[in-house]
JSON list of C-alpha atoms in Angstrom, two decimals:
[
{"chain": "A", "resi": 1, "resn": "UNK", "atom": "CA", "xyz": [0.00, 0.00, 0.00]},
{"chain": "A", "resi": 2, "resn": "UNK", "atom": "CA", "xyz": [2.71, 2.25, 0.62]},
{"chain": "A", "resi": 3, "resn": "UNK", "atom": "CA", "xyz": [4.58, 1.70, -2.40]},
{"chain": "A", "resi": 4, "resn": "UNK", "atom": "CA", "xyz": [1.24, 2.48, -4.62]},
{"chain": "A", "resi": 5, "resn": "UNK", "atom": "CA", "xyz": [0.64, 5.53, -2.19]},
{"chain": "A", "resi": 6, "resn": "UNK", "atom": "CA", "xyz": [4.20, 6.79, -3.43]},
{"chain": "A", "resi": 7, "resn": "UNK", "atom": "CA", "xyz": [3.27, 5.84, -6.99]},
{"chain": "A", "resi": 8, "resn": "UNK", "atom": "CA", "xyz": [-0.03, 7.75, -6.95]},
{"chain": "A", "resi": 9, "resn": "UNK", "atom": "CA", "xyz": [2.00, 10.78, -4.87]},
{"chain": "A", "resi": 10, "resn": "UNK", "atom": "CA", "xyz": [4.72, 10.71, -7.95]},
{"chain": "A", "resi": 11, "resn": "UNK", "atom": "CA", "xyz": [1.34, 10.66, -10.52]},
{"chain": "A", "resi": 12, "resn": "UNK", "atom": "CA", "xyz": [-0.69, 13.41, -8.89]},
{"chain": "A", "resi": 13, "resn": "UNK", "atom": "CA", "xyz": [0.58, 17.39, -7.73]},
{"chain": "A", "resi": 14, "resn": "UNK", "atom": "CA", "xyz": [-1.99, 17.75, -4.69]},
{"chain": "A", "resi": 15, "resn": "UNK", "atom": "CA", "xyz": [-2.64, 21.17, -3.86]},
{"chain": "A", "resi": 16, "resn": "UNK", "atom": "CA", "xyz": [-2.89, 22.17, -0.27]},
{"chain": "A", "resi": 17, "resn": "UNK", "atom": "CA", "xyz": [-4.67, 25.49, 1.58]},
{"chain": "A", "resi": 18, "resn": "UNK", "atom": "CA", "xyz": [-3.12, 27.46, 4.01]},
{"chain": "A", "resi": 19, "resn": "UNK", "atom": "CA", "xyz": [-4.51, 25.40, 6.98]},
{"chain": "A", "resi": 20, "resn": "UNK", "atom": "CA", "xyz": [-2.98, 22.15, 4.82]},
{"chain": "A", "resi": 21, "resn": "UNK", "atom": "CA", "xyz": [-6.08, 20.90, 3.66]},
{"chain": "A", "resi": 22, "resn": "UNK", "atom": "CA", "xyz": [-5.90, 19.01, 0.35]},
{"chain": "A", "resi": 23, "resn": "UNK", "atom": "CA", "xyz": [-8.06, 20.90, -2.25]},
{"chain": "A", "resi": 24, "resn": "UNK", "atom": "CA", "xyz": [-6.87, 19.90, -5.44]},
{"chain": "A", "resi": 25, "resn": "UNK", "atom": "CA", "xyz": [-5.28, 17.28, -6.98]},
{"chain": "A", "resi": 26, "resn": "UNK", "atom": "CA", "xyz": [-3.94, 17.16, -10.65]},
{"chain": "A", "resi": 27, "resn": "UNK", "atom": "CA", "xyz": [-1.53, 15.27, -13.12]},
{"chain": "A", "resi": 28, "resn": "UNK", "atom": "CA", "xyz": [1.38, 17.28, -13.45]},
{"chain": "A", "resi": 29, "resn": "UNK", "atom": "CA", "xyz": [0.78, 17.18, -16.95]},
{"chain": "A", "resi": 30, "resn": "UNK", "atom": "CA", "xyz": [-2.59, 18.38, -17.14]},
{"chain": "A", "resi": 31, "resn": "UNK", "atom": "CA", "xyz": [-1.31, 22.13, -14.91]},
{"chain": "A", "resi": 32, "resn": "UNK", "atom": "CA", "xyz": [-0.75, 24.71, -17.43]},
{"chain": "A", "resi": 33, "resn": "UNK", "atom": "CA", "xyz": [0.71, 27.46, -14.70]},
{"chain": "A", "resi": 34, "resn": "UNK", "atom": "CA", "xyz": [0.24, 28.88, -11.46]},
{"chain": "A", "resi": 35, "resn": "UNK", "atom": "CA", "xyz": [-0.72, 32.44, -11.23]},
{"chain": "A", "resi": 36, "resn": "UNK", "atom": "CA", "xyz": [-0.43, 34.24, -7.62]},
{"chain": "A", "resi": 37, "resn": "UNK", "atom": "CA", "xyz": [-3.65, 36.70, -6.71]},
{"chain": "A", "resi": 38, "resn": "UNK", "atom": "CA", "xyz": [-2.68, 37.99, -2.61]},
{"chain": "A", "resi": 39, "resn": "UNK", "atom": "CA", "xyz": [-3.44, 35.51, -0.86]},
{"chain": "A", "resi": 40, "resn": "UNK", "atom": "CA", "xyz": [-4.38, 32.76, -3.29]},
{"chain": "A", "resi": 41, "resn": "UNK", "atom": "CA", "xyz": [-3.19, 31.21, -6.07]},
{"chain": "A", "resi": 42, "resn": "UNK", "atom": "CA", "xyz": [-4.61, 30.86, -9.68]},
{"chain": "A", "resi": 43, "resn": "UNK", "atom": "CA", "xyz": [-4.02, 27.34, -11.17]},
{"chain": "A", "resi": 44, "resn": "UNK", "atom": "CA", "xyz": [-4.72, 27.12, -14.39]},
{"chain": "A", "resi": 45, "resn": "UNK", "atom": "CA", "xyz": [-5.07, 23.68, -16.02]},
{"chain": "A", "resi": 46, "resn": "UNK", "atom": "CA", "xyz": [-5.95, 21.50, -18.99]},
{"chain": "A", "resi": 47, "resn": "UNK", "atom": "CA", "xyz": [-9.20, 19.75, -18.44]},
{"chain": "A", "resi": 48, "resn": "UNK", "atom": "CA", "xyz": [-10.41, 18.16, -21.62]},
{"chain": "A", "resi": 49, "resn": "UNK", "atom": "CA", "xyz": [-8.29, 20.60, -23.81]},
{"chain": "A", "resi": 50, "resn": "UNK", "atom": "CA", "xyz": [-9.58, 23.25, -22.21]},
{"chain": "A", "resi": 51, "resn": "UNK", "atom": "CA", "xyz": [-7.48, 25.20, -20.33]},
{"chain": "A", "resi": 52, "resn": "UNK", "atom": "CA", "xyz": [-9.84, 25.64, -17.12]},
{"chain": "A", "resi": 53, "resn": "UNK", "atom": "CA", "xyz": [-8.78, 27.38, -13.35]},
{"chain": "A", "resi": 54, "resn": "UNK", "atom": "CA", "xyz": [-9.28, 27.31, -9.87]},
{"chain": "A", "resi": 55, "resn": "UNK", "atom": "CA", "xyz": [-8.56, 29.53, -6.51]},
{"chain": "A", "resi": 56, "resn": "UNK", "atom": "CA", "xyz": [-7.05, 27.92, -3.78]},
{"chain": "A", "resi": 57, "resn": "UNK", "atom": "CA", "xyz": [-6.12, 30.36, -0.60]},
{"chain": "A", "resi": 58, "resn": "UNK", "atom": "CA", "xyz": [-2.36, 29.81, -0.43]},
{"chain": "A", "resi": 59, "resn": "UNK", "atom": "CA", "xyz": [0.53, 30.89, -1.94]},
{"chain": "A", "resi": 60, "resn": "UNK", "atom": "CA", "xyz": [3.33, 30.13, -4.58]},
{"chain": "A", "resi": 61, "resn": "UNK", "atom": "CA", "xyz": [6.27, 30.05, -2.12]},
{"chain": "A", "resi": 62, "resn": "UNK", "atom": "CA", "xyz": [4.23, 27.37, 0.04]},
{"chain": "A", "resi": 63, "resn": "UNK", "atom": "CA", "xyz": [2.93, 25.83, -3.11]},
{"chain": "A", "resi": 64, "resn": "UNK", "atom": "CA", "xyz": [6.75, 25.45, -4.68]},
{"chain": "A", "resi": 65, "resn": "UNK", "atom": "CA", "xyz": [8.20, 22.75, -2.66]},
{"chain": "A", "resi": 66, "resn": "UNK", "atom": "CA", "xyz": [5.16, 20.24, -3.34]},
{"chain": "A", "resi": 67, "resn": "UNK", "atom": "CA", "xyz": [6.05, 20.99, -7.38]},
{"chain": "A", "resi": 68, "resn": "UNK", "atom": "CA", "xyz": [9.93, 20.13, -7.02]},
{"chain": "A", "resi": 69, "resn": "UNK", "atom": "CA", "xyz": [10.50, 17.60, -9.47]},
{"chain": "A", "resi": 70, "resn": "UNK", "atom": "CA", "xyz": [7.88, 18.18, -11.89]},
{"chain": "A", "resi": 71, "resn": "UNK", "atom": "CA", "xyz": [8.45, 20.45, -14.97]},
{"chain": "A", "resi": 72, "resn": "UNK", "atom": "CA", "xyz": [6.77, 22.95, -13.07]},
{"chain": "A", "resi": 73, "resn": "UNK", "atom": "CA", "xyz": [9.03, 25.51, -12.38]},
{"chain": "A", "resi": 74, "resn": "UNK", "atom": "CA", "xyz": [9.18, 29.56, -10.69]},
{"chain": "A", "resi": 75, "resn": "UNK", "atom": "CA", "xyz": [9.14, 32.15, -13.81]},
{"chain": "A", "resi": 76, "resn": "UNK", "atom": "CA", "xyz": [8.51, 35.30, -12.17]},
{"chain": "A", "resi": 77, "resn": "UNK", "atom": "CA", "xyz": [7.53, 36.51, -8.38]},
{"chain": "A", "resi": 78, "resn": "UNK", "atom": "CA", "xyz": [4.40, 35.78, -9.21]},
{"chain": "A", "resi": 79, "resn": "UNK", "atom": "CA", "xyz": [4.11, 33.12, -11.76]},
{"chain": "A", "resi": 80, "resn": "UNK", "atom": "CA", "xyz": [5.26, 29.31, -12.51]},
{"chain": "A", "resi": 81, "resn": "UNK", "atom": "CA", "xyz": [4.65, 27.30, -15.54]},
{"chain": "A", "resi": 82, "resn": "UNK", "atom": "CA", "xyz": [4.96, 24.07, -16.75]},
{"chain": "A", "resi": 83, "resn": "UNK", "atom": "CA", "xyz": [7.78, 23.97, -19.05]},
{"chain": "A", "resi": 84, "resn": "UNK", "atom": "CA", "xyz": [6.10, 20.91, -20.80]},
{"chain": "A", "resi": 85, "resn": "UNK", "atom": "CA", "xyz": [3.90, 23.27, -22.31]},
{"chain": "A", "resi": 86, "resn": "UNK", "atom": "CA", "xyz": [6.05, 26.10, -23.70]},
{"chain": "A", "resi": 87, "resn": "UNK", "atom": "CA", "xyz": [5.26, 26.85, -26.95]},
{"chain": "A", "resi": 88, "resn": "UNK", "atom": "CA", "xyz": [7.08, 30.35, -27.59]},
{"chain": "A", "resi": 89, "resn": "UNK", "atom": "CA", "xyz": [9.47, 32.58, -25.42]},
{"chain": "A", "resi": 90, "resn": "UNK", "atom": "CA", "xyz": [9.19, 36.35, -26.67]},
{"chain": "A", "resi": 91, "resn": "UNK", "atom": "CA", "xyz": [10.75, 39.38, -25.89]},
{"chain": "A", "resi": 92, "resn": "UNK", "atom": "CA", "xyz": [8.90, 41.97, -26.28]},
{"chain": "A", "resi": 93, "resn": "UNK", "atom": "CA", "xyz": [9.24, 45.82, -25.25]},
{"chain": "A", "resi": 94, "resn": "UNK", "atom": "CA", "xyz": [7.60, 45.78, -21.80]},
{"chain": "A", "resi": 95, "resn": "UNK", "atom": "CA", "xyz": [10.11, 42.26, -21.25]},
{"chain": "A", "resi": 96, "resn": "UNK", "atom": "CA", "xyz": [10.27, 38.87, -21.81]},
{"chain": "A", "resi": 97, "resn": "UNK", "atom": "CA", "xyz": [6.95, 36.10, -22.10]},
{"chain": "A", "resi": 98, "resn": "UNK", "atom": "CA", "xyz": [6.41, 32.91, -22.12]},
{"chain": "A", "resi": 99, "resn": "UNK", "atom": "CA", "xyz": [3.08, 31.88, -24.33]},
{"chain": "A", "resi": 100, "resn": "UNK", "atom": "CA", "xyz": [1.40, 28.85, -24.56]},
{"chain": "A", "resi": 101, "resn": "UNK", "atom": "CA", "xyz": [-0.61, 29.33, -27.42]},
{"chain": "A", "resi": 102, "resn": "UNK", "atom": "CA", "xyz": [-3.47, 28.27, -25.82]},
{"chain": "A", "resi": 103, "resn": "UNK", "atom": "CA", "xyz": [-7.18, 30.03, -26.07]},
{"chain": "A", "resi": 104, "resn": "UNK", "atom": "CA", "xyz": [-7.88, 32.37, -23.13]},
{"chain": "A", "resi": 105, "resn": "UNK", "atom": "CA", "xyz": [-4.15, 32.15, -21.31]},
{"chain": "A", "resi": 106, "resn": "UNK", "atom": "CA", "xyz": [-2.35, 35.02, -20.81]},
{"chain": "A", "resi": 107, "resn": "UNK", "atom": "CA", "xyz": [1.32, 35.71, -21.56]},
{"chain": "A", "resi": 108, "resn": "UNK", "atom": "CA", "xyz": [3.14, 34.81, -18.69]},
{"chain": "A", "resi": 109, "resn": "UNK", "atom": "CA", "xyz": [6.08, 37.50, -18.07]},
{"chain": "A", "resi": 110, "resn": "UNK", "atom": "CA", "xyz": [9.64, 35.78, -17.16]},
{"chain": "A", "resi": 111, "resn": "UNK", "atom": "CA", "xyz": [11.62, 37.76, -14.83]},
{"chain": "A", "resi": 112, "resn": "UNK", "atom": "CA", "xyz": [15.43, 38.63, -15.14]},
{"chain": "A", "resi": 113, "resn": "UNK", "atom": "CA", "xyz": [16.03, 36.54, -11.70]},
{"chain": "A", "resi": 114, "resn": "UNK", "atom": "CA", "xyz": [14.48, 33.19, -13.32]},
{"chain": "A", "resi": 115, "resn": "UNK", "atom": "CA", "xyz": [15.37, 33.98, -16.70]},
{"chain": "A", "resi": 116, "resn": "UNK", "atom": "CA", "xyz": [18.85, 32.00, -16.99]},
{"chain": "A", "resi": 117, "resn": "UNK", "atom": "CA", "xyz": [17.18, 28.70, -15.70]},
{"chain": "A", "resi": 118, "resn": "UNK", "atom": "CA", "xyz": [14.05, 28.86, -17.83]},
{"chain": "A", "resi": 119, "resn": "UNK", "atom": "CA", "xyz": [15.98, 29.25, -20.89]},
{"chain": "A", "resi": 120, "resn": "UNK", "atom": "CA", "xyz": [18.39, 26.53, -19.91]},
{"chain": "A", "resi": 121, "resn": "UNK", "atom": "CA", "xyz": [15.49, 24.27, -19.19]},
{"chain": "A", "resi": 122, "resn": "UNK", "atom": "CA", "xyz": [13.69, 24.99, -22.32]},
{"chain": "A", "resi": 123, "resn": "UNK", "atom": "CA", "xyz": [17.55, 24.41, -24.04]},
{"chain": "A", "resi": 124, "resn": "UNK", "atom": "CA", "xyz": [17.53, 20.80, -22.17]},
{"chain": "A", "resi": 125, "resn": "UNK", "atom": "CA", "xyz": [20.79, 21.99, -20.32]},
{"chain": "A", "resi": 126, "resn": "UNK", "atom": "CA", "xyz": [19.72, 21.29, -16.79]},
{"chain": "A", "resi": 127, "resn": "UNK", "atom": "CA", "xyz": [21.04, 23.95, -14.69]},
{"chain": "A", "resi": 128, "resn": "UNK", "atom": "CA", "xyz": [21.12, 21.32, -11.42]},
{"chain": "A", "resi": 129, "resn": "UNK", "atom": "CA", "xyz": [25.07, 20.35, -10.72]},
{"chain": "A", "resi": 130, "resn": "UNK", "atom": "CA", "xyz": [25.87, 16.30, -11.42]},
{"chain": "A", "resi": 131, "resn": "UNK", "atom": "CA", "xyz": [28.20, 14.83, -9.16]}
]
């Protein structure tokens, strides 16, 4: 039982509220990007190629730890995306952007600070040291 726990752990991104309450669970493929709002977080996700999203009341910096080793990954103070699902990276005059191409998503703006690993992970140079 433990062993399939782990397995559906590994299969699943579970989302938890402030208090640590589960309220969402989704295939790490399926979440498109996490979008911070104050308190809560916008997570915006493919449900039947449809890119649908939900609130939950917490926040990306809590959120991060529970995405670490997905393709999930921090793009800007407030935003991460799933690299998986990079389609373009743009600069254009207000910065740079990351688009999906997908109906109804917003640009999401890449900061100078998480600019170097994005591209390197989009480059398939992993920017993590090998011993």
């Amino acid at each position: 039982l433990e062993e399939d726990d782990m397995a559906l752990r590994k299969a699943y991104v579970q989302i938890f509220d402030e208090r640590g309450k589960m309220q969402f669970s989704i295939r790490p493929e399926n979440l498109l990007m996490i979008e911070s709002a104050d308190n809560y977080v916008c997570i915006w996700y493919d449900k039947n190629n449809t890119p649908s999203r939900t609130m939950v009341r917490t926040t990306i910096k809590k959120l991060a730890p529970s995405l670490e080793g997905t393709s999930i990954r921090r793009c800007h103070r407030s935003y991460m995306v799933n690299l998986d699902h990079v389609k373009v990276l743009a600069k254009e005059p207000e910065g740079l952007f990351i688009d999906l191409f997908l109906p109804g998503v917003p640009k999401i703006p890449l900061s100078k600070t998480y600019a170097a690993d994005i591209t390197n992970r989009l480059a398939g140079n992993s920017t993590e040291k090998s011993h």
